[in-house]
GROMACS .gro file of C-alpha atoms in nm:
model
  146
    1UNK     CA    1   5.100   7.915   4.017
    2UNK     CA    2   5.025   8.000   3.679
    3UNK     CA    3   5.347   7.993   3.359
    4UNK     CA    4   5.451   8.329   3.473
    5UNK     CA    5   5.557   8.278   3.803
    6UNK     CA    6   5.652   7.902   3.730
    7UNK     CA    7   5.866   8.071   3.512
    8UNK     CA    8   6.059   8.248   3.746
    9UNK     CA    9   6.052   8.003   4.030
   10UNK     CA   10   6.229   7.758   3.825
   11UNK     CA   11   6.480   8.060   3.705
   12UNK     CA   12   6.527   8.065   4.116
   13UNK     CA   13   6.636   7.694   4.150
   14UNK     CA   14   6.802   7.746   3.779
   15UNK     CA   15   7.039   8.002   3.967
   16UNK     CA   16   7.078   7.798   4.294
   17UNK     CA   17   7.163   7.499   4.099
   18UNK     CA   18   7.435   7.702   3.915
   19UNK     CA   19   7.527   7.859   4.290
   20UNK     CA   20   7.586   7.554   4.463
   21UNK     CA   21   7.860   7.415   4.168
   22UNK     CA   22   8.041   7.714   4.196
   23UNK     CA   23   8.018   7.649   4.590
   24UNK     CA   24   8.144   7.274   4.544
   25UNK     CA   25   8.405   7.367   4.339
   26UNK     CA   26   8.571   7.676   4.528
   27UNK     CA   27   8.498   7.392   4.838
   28UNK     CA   28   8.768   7.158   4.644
   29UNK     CA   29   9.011   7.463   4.553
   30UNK     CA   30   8.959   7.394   4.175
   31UNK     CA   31   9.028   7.729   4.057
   32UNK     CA   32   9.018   7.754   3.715
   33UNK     CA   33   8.679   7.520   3.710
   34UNK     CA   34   8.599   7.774   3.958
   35UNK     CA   35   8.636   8.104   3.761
   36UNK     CA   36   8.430   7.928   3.497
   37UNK     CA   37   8.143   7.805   3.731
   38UNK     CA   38   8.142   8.127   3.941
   39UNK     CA   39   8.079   8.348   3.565
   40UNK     CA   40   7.778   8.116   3.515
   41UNK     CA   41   7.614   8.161   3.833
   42UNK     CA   42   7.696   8.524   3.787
   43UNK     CA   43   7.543   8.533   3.418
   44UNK     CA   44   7.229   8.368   3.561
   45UNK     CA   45   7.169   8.600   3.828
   46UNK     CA   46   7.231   8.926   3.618
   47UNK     CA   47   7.011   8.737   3.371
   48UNK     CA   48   6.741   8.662   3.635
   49UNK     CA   49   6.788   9.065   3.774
   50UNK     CA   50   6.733   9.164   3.432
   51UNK     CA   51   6.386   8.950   3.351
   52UNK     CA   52   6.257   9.117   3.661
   53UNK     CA   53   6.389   9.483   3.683
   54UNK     CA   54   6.380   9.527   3.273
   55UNK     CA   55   6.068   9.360   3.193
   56UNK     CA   56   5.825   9.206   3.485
   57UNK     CA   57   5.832   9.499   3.776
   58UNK     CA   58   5.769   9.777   3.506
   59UNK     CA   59   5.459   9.620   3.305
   60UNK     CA   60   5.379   9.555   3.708
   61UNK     CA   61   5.450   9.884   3.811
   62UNK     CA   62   5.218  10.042   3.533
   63UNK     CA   63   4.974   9.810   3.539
   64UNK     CA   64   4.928   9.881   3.928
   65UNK     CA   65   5.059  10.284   3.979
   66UNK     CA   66   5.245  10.079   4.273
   67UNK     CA   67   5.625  10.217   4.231
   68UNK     CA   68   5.779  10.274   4.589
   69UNK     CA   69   5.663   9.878   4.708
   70UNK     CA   70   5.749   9.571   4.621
   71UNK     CA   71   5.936   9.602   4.326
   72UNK     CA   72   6.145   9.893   4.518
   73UNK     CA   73   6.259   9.668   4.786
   74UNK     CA   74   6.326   9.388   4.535
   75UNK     CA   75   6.555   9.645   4.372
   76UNK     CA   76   6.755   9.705   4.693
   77UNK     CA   77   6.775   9.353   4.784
   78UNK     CA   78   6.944   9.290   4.405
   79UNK     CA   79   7.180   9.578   4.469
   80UNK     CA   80   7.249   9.406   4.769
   81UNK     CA   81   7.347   9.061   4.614
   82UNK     CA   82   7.502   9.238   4.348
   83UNK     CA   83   7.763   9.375   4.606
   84UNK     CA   84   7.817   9.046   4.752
   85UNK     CA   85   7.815   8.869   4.422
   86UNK     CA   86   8.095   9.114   4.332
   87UNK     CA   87   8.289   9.044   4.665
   88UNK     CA   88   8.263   8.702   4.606
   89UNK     CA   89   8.423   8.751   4.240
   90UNK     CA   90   8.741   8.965   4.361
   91UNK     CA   91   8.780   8.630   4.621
   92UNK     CA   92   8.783   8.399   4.324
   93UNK     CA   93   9.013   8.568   4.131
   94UNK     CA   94   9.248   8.612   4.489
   95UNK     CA   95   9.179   8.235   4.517
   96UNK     CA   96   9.071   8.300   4.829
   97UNK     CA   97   8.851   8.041   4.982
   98UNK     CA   98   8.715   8.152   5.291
   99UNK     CA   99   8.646   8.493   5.190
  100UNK     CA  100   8.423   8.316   4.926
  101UNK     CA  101   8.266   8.080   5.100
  102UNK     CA  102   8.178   8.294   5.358
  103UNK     CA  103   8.071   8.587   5.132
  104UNK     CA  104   7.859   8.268   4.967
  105UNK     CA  105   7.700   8.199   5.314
  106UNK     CA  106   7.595   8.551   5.294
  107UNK     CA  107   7.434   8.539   5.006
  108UNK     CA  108   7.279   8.213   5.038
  109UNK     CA  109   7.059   8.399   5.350
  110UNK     CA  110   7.018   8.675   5.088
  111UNK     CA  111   6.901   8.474   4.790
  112UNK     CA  112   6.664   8.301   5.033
  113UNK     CA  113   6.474   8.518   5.163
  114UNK     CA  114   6.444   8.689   4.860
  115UNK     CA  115   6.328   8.453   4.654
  116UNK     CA  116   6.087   8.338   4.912
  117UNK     CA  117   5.916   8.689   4.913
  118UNK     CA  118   5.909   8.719   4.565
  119UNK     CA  119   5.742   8.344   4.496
  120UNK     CA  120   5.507   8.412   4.760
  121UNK     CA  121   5.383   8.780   4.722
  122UNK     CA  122   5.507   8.944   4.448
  123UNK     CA  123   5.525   8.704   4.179
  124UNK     CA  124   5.131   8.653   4.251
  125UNK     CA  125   5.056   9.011   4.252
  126UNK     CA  126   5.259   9.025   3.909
  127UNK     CA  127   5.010   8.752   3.795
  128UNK     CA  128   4.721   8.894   3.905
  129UNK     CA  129   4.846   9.299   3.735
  130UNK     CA  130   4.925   9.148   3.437
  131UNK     CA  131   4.652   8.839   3.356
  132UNK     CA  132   4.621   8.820   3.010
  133UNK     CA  133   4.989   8.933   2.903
  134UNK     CA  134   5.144   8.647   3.076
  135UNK     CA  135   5.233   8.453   2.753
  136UNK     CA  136   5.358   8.803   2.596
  137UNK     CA  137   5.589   8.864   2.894
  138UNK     CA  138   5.731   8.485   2.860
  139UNK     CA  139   5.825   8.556   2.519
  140UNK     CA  140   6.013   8.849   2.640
  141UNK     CA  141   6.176   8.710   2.880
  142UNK     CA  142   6.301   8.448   2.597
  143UNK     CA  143   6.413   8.669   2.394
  144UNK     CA  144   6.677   8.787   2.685
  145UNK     CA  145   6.743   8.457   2.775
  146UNK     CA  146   6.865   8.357   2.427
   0.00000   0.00000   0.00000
């Protein structure tokens, strides 16, 4: 795995890390500790959507003419969280536990599979379509993540 996708495999467990806190604490019906940890996971996860559908899958997309693929059905799956990730926000702020923790369930599945596909195959294919801009991209990506 070369810094690139390193990069944005740690950014994966970065997120779940953040993901299961907010979990724990909705769990214990902390609600204002909630709120707070629930707009971090969210931050990280817009911030993750954004390295990836702002900067990685277009340089991968012109590098490789490829624009109705992978990155397409990455795009779909983020809309995807992003409605659940929303759902799960409106339960928070009902402080309603079960509707969060079982919209969190969903998105666990989600954010599995997801990131599975994209450590496996596409981050890999983004190495290979980029090799040579990979330390160019990573200061990109720091620049958002400052």
């Amino acid at each position: 795995m070369n810094d690139l996708s390193h990069y944005m495999a740690e950014d994966h467990a970065r997120c779940d890390d953040l993901f299961a806190e907010a979990e724990n604490v909705v769990a214990g019906n902390d609600w204002p500790v909630a709120a707070t940890a629930f707009a971090a996971f969210n931050k990280g996860m817009l911030r993750h959507f954004a390295l990836e559908e702002d900067i990685l899958f277009p340089v991968f997309e012109d590098r490789t003419g490829m624009t109705s693929g992978p990155t397409m059905i990455m795009r779909d799956e983020h809309a995807q969280m992003l409605s659940v990730l929303e759902t799960m926000n409106q339960a928070i702020g009902r402080r309603d536990r079960n509707s969060y923790l079982g919209h969190a369930e969903t998105l666990l599945m989600l954010m599995r599979q997801h990131n599975l596909k994209e450590e496996q195959i596409l981050y890999p294919m983004i190495d290979q379509a980029v090799a040579g801009e990979g330390a160019m991209l990573l200061a990109r990506m720091e620049q958002v993540a400052a």
